[in-house]
PDB file of C-alpha atoms and ligand atoms in Angstrom:
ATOM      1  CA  UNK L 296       0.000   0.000   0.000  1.00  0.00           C
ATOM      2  CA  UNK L 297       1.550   3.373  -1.166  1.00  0.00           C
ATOM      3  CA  UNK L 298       1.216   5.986   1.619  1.00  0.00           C
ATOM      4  CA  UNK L 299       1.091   9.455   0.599  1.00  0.00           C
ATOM      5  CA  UNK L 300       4.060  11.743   2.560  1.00  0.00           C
ATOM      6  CA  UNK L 301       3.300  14.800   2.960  1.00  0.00           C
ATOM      7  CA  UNK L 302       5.113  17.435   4.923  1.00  0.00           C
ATOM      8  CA  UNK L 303       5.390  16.654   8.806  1.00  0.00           C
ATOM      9  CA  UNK L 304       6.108  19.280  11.072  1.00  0.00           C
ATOM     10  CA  UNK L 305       8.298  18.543  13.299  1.00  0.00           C
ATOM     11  CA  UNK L 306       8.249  18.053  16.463  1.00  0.00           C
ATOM     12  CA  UNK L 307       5.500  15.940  16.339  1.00  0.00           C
ATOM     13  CA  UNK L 308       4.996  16.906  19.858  1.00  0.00           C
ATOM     14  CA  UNK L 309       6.202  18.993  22.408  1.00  0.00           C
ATOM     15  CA  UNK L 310       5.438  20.385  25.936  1.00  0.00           C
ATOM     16  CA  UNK L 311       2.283  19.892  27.365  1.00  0.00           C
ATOM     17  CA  UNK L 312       0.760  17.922  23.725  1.00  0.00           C
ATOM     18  CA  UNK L 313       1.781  14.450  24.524  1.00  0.00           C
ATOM     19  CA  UNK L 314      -0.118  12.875  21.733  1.00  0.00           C
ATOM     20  CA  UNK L 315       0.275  12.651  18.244  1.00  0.00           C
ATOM     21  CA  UNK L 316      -1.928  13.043  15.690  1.00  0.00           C
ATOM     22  CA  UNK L 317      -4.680  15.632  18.112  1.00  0.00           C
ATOM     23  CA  UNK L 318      -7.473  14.130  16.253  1.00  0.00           C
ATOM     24  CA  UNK L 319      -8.117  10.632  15.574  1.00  0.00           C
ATOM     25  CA  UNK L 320      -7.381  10.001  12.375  1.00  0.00           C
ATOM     26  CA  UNK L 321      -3.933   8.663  11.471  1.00  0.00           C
ATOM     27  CA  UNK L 322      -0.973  11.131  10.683  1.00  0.00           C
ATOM     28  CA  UNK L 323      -0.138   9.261   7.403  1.00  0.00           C
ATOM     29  CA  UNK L 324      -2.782   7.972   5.573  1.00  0.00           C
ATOM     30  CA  UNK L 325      -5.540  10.573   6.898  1.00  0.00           C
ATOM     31  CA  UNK L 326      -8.470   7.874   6.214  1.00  0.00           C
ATOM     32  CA  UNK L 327      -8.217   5.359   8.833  1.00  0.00           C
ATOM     33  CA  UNK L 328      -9.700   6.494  12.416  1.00  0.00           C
ATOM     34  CA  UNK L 329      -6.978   5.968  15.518  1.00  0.00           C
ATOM     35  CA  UNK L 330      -6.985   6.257  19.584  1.00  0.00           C
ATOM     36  CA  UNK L 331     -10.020   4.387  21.159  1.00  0.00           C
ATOM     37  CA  UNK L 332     -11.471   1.771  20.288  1.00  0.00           C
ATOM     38  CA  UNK L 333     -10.179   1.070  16.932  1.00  0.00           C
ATOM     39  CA  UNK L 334      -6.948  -0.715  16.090  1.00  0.00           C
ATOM     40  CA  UNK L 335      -3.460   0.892  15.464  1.00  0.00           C
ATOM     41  CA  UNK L 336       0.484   1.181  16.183  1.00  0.00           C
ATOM     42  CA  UNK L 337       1.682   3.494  19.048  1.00  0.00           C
ATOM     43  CA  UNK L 338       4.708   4.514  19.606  1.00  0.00           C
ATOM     44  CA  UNK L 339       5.143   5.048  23.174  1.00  0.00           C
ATOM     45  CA  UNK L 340       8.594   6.842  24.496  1.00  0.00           C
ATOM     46  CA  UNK L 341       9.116   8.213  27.237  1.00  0.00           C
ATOM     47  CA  UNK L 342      10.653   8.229  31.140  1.00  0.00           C
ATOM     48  CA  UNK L 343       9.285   6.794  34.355  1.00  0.00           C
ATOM     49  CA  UNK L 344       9.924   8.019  37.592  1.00  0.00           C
ATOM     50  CA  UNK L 345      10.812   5.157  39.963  1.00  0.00           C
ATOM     51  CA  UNK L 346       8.998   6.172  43.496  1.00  0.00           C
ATOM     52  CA  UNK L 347       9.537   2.572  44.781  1.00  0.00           C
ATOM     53  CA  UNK L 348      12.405   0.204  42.028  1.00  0.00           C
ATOM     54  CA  UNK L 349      12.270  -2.939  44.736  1.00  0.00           C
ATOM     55  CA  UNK L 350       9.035  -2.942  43.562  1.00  0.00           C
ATOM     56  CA  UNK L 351       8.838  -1.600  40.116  1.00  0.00           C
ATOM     57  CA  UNK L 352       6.732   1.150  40.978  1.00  0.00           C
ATOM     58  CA  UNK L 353       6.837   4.413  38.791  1.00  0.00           C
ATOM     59  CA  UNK L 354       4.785   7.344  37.770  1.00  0.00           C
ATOM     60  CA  UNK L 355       4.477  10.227  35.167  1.00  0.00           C
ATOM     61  CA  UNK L 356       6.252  13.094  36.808  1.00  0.00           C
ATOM     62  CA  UNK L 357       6.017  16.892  35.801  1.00  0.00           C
ATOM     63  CA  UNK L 358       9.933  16.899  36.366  1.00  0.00           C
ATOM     64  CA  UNK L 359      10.868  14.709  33.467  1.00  0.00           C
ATOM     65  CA  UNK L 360      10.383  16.086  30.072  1.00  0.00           C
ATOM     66  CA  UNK L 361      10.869  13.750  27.083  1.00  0.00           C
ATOM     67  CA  UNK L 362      12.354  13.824  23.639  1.00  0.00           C
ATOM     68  CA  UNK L 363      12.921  11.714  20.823  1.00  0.00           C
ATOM     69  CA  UNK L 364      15.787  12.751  18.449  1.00  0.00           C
ATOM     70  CA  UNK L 365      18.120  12.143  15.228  1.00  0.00           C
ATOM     71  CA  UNK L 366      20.971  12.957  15.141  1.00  0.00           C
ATOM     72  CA  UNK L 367      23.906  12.644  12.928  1.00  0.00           C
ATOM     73  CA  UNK L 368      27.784  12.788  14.259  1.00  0.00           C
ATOM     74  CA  UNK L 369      29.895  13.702  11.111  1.00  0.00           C
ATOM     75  CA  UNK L 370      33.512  11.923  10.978  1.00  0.00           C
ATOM     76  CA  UNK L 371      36.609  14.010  12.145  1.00  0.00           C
ATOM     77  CA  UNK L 372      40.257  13.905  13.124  1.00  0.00           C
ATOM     78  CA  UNK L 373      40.527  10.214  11.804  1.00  0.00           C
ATOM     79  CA  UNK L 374      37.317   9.561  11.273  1.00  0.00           C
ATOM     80  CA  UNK L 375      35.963   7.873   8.354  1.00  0.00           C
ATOM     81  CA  UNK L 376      32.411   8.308   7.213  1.00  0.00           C
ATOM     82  CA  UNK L 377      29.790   9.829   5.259  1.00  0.00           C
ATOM     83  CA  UNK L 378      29.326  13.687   5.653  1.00  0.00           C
ATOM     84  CA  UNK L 379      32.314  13.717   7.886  1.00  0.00           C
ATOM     85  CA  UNK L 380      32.621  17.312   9.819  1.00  0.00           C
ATOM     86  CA  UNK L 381      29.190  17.925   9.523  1.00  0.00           C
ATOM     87  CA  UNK L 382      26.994  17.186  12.822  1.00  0.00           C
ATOM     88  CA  UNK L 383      22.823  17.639  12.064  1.00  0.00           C
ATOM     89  CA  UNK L 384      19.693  16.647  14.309  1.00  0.00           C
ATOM     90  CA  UNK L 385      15.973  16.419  14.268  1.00  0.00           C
ATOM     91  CA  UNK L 386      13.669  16.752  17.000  1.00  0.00           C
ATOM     92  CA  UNK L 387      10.632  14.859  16.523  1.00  0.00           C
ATOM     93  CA  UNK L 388       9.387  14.262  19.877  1.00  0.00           C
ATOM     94  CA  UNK L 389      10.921  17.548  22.352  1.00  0.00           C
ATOM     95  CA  UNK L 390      10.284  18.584  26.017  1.00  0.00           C
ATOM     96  CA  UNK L 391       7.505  16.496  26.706  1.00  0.00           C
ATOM     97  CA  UNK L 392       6.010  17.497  29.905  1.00  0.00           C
ATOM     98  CA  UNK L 393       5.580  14.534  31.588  1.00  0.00           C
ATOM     99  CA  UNK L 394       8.311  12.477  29.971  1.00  0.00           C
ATOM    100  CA  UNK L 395       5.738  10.328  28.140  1.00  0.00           C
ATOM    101  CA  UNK L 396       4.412  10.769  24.222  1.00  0.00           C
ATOM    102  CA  UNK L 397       2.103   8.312  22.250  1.00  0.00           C
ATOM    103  CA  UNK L 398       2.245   8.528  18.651  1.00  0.00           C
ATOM    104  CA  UNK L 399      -0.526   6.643  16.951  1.00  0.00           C
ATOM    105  CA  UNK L 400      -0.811   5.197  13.186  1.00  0.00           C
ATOM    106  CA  UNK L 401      -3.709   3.582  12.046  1.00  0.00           C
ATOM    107  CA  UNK L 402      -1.115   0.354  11.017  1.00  0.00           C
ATOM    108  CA  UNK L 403       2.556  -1.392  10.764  1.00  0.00           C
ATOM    109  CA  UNK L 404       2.750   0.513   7.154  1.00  0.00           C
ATOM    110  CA  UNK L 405       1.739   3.966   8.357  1.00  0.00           C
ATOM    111  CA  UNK L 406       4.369   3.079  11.177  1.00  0.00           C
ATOM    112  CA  UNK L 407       6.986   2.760   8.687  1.00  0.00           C
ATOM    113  CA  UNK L 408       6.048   5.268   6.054  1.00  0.00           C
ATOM    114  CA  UNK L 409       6.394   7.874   9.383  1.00  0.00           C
ATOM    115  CA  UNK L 410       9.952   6.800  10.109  1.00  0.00           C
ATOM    116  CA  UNK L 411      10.774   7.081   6.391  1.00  0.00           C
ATOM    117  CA  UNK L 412       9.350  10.538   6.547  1.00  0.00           C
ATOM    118  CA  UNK L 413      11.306  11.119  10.210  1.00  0.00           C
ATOM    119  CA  UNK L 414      14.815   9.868   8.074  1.00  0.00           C
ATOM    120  CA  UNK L 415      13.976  11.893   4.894  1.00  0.00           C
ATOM    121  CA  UNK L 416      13.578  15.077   6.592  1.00  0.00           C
ATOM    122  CA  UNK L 417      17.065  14.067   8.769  1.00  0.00           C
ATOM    123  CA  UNK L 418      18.468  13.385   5.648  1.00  0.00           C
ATOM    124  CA  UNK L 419      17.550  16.888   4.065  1.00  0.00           C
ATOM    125  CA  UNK L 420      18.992  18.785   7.294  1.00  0.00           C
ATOM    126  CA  UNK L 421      22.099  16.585   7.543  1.00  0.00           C
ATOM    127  CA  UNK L 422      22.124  17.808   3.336  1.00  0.00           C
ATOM    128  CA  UNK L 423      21.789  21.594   4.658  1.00  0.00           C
ATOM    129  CA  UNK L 424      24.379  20.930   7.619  1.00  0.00           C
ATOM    130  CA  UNK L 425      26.605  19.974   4.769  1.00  0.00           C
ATOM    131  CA  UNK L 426      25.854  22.708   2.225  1.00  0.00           C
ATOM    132  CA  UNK L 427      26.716  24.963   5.148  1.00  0.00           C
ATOM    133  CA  UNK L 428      29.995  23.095   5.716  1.00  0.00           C
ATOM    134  CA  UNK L 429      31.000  23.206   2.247  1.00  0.00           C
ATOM    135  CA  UNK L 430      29.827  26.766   1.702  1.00  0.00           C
ATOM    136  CA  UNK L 431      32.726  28.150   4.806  1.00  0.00           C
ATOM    137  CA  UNK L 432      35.527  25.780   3.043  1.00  0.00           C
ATOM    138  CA  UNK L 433      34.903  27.388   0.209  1.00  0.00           C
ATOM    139  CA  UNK L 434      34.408  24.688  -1.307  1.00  0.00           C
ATOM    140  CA  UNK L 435      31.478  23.761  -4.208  1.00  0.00           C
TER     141      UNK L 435
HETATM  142 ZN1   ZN C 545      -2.807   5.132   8.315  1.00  0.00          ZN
END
């Protein structure tokens, strides 16, 4: 099934939003209804505040905020590598109050066609981070 990409915005979610899409239909394919009581992929990420780790006991705490990010470390001294010197990131989940985020996708192929989307637009800064690079070395 061919998912149609169009632009994210990224972060996905930040600060006090810990849920992504806002309405219930999914993010990708914008046909197929999401969140309760219908089926679908989440993505959750996130940070638990032990109160009690002899027992396993945890909650959600205002003082964690979470974050979910690319990022690309560019070869140097040494290094070998693609893009080396060049260092690039994307924030697609940042400063989650909370610590916790669900992202939700209607199924496994919506899933996948968001990572793809997640890597492309890496990809493209990583590109910029590199044009930048190239553009102080004076080079082409
Ligand atoms: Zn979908």
């Amino acid at each position: 099934m061919k998912v149609p990409s169009e632009k994210i915005n990224f972060p996905v979610v930040s600060g006090s939003s810990v849920c992504f899409p806002k309405e219930a239909l999914c993010p990708m394919c914008k046909t197929t209804r999401v969140q309760e009581p219908h089926s679908m992929a989440i993505v959750n990420l996130g940070a638990m505040l032990m109160t009690n780790r002899a027992n396993g006991a945890g909650m959600m705490s205002d003082d964690l905020d979470g974050f979910l990010r690319f990022i690309w470390h560019g070869a140097h001294q040494d290094g070998r590598g693609n893009h080396a010197g060049t260092s690039a990131f994307l924030d697609i989940v940042e400063d989650v109050r909370g610590g916790q985020a669900d992202l939700y996708f209607c199924s496994t192929t919506c899933l996948r066609a968001f990572f793809n989307a997640c890597v492309d637009a890496f990809e493209m800064k990583i590109d910029a981070a590199q044009a930048r690079v190239r553009s102080k070395k004076g080079k082409p």
